[in-house]
Short mmCIF file of C-alpha atoms in Angstrom, two decimals:
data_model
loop_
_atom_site.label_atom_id
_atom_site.label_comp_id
_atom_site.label_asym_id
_atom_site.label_seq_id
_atom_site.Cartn_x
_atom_site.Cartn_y
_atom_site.Cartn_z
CA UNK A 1352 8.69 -17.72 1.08
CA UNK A 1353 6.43 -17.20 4.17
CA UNK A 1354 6.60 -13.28 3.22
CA UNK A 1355 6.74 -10.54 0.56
CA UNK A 1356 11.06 -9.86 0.72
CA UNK A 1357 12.38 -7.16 -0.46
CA UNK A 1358 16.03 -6.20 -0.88
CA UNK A 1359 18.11 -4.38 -0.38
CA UNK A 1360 16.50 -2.88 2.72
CA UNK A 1361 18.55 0.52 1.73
CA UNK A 1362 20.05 2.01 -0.88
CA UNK A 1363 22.17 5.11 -1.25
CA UNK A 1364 23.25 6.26 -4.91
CA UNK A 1365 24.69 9.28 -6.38
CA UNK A 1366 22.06 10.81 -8.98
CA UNK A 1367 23.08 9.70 -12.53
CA UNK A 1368 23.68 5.81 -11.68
CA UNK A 1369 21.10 2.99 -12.19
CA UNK A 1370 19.92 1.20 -9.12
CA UNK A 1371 17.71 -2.09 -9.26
CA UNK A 1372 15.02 -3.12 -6.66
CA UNK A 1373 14.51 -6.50 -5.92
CA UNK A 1374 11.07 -7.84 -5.05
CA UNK A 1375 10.24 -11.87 -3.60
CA UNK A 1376 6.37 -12.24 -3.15
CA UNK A 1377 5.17 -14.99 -1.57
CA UNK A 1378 5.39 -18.37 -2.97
CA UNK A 1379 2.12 -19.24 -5.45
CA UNK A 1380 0.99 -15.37 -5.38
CA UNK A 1381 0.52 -14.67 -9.30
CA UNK A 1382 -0.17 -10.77 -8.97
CA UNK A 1383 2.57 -8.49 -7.53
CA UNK A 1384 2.63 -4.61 -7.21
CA UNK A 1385 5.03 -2.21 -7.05
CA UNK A 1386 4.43 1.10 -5.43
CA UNK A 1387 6.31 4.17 -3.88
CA UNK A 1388 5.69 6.32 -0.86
CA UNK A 1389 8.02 9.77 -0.48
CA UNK A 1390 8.39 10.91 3.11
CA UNK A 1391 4.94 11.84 5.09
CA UNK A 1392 2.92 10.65 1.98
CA UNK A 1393 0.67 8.27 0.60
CA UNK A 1394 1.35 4.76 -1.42
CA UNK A 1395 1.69 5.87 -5.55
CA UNK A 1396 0.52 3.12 -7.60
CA UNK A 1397 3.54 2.74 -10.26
CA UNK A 1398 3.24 -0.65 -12.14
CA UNK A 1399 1.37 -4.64 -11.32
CA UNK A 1400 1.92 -7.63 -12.73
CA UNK A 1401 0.00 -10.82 -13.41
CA UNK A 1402 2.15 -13.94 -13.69
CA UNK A 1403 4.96 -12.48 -16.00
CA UNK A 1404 2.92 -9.70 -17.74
CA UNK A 1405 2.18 -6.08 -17.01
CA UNK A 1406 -0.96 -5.21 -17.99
CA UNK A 1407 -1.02 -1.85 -16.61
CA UNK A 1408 2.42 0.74 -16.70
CA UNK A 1409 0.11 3.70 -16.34
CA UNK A 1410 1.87 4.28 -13.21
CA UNK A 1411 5.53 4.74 -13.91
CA UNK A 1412 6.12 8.13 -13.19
CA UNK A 1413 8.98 8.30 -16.84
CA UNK A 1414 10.95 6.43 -19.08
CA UNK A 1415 13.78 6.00 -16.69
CA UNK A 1416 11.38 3.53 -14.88
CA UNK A 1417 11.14 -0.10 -16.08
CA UNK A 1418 10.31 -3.74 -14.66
CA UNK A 1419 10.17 -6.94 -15.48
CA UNK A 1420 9.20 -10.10 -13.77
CA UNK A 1421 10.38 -13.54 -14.40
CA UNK A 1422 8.98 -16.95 -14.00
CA UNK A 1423 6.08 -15.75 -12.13
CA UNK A 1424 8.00 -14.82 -9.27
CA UNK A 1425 10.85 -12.45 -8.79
CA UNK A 1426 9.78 -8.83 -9.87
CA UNK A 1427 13.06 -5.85 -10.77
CA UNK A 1428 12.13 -2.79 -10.39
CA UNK A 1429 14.50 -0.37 -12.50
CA UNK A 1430 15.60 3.23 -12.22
CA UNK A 1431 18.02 4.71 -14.76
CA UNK A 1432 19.70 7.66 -13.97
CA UNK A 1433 18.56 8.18 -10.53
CA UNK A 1434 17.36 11.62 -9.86
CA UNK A 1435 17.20 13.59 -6.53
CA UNK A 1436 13.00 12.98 -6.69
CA UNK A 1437 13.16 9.61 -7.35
CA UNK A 1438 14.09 9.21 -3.39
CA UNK A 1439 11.53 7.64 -1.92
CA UNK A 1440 10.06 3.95 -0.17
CA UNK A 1441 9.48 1.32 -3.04
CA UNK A 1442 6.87 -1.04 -1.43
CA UNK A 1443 6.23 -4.47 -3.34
CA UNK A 1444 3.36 -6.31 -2.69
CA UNK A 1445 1.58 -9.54 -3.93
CA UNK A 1446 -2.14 -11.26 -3.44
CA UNK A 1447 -2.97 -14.66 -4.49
CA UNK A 1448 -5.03 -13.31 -7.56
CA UNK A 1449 -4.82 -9.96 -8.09
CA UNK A 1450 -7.68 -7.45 -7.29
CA UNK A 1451 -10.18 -9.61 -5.74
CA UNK A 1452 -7.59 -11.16 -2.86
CA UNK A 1453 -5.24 -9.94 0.10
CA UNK A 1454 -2.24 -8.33 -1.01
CA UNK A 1455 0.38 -8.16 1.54
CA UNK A 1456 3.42 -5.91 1.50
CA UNK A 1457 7.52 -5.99 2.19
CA UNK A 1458 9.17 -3.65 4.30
CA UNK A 1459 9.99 -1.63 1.32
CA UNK A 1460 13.05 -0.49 -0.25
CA UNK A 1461 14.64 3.05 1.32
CA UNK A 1462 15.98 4.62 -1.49
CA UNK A 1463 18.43 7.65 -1.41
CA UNK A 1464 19.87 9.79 -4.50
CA UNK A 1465 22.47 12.45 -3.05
CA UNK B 863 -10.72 7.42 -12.53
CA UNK B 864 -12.19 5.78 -8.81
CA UNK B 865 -11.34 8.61 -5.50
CA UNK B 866 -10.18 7.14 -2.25
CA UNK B 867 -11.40 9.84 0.61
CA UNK B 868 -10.20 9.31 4.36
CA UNK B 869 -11.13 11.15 7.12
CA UNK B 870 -10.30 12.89 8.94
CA UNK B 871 -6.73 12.96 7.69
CA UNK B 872 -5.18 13.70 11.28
CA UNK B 873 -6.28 12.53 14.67
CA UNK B 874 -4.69 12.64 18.36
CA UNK B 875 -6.60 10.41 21.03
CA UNK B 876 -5.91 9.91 24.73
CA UNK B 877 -4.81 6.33 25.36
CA UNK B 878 -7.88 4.42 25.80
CA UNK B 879 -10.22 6.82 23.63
CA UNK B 880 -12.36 5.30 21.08
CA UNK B 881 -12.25 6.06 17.26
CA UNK B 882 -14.16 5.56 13.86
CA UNK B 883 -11.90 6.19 10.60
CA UNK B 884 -14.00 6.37 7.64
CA UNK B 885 -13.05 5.41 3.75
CA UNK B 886 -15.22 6.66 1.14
CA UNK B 887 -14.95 5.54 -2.47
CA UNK B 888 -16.01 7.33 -5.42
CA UNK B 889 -16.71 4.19 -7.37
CA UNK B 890 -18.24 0.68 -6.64
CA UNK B 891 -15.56 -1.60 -4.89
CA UNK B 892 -15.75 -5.46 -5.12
CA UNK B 893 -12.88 -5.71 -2.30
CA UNK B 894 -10.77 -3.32 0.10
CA UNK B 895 -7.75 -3.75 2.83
CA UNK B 896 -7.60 -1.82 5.91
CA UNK B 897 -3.53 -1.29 6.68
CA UNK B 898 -1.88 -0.07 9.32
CA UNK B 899 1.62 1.76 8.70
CA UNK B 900 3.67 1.65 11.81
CA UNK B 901 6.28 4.34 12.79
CA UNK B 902 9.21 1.97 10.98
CA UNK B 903 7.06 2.60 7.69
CA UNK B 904 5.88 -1.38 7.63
CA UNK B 905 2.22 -1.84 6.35
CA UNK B 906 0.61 -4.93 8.15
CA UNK B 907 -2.60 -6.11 7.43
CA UNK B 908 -5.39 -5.28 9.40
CA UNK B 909 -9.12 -5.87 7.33
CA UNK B 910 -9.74 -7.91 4.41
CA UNK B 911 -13.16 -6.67 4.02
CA UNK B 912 -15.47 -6.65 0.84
CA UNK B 913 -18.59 -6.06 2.91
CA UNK B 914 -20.53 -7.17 5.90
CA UNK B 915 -18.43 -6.56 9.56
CA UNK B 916 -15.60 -8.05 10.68
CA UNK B 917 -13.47 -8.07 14.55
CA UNK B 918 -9.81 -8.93 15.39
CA UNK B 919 -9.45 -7.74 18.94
CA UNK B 920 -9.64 -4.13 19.79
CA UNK B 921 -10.43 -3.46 16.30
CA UNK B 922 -13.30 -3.60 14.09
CA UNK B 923 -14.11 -2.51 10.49
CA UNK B 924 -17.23 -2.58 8.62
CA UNK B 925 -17.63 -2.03 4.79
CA UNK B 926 -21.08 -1.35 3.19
CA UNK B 927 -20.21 -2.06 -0.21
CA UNK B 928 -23.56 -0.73 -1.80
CA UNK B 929 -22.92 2.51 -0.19
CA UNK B 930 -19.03 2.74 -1.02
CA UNK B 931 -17.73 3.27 2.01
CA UNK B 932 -15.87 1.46 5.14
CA UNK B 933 -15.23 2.05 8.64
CA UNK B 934 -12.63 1.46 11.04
CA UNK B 935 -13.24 1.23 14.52
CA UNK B 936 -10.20 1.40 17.22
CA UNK B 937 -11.23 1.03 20.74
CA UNK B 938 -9.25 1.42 23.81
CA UNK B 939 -6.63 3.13 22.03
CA UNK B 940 -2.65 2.19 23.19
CA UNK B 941 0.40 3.92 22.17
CA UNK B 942 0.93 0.99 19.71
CA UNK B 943 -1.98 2.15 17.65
CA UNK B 944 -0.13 5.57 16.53
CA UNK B 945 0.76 5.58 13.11
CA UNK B 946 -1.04 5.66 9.49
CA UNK B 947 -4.04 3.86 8.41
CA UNK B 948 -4.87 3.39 4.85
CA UNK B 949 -7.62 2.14 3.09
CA UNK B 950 -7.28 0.54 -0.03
CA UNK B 951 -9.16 -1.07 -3.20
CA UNK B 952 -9.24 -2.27 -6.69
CA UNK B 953 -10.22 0.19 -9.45
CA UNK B 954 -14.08 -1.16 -10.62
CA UNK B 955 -12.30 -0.74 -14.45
CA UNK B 956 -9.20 -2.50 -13.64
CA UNK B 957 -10.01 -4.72 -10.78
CA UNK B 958 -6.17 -5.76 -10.43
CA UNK B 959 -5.34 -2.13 -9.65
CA UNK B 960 -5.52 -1.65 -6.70
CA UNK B 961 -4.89 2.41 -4.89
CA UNK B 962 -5.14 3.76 -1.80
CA UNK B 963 -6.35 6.48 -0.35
CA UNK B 964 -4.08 8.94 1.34
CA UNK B 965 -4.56 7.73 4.91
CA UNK B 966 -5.77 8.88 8.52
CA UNK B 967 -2.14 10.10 10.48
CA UNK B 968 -3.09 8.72 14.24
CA UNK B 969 -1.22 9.76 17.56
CA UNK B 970 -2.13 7.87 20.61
CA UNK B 971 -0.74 9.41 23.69
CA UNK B 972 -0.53 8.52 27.12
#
């Protein structure tokens, strides 16, 4: 696609339920990031992929946290039994090649546990 | 690990003030991204820099790679400018890691 898409835009979800975060970079990019900014601070590195694998998870903040990517392009970002401080921004991003190249970023996913 | 320093973190201008944000690494840094994070939370690209100096406009942004550290440089500040600017690069052990630092908060008013 001509950007990084992200979806849904917002969610709302009562703490206990699984929610899933969907992330479409942009078409060729082989790296993609995931990364989550709570209200008035900075971007949290959580978990980056190259192609399908993850070579760094160092990020995810517990166990309730997973993702996957598949066929090089769509990235999932899981939570499992959402808690209250897992409300945050969940930014994707993706660059051509990883480190060395532009990364650009969605409009993030607004996530809300009540 | 690599530190990201920004500074300052907060900074109200007059519309049509000049500014210089600076980015400090604590570590070597073979790339870094200047963003801008508007008041609807969207980052847009602003400096792909690794070094030497680069213009788009009212903005400018040098990077002096040897000496880990990069400038921004805003002139003729509008409204339009308020928001959060981050710096950003890849770890020098895990160049596909790339953090941030925790950003310069900037209100432009008229």
């Amino acid at each position: 696609g001509a950007g990084v898409s992200q979806s849904p835009s917002n969610k709302v979800t009562e703490k206990g339920k699984d929610v899933e975060l969907r992330c479409d970079p942009i078409s060729g990019h082989t790296a993609l990031y995931w990364y989550r900014q709570s209200l008035g601070q900075g971007l949290e590195f959580l978990i980056y992929f190259q192609g399908n694998s993850a070579p760094d998870k160092s990020g995810l903040p517990s166990d309730r946290f997973s993702a996957e990517r598949t066929g090089g392009s769509v990235s999932t970002l899981t939570i499992q039994r959402t808690q209250q401080e897992d409300s945050a921004v969940y930014l994707c991003a993706s660059s051509l090649q990883g480190g060395y190249t532009e990364a650009f970023f969605g409009q993030g996913t607004r996530l809300t546990v009540v | 690990g690599i530190q990201v320093e920004q500074s300052p973190p907060d900074l109200i201008l007059q519309e049509g003030a000049n500014s210089t944000l600076r980015c400090n690494f604590s570590d070597s840094v073979n790339n870094l991204q200047w963003f801008h994070q508007n008041p609807w939370g969207q980052l847009i690209n602003l400096f792909y820099i690794p070094s030497g100096t680069k213009q788009n406009g009212r903005l400018s942004a040098t990077t002096v790679a040897t000496e880990r550290y990069s400038l921004l440089y805003i002139s003729s500040s509008q409204t339009t400018d308020s928001g959060v600017y981050f710096c950003a690069g890849p770890l020098k052990t895990s160049y596909d890691k790339v953090i941030f630092g925790p950003g310069t908060s900037l209100s432009v008013i008229p």
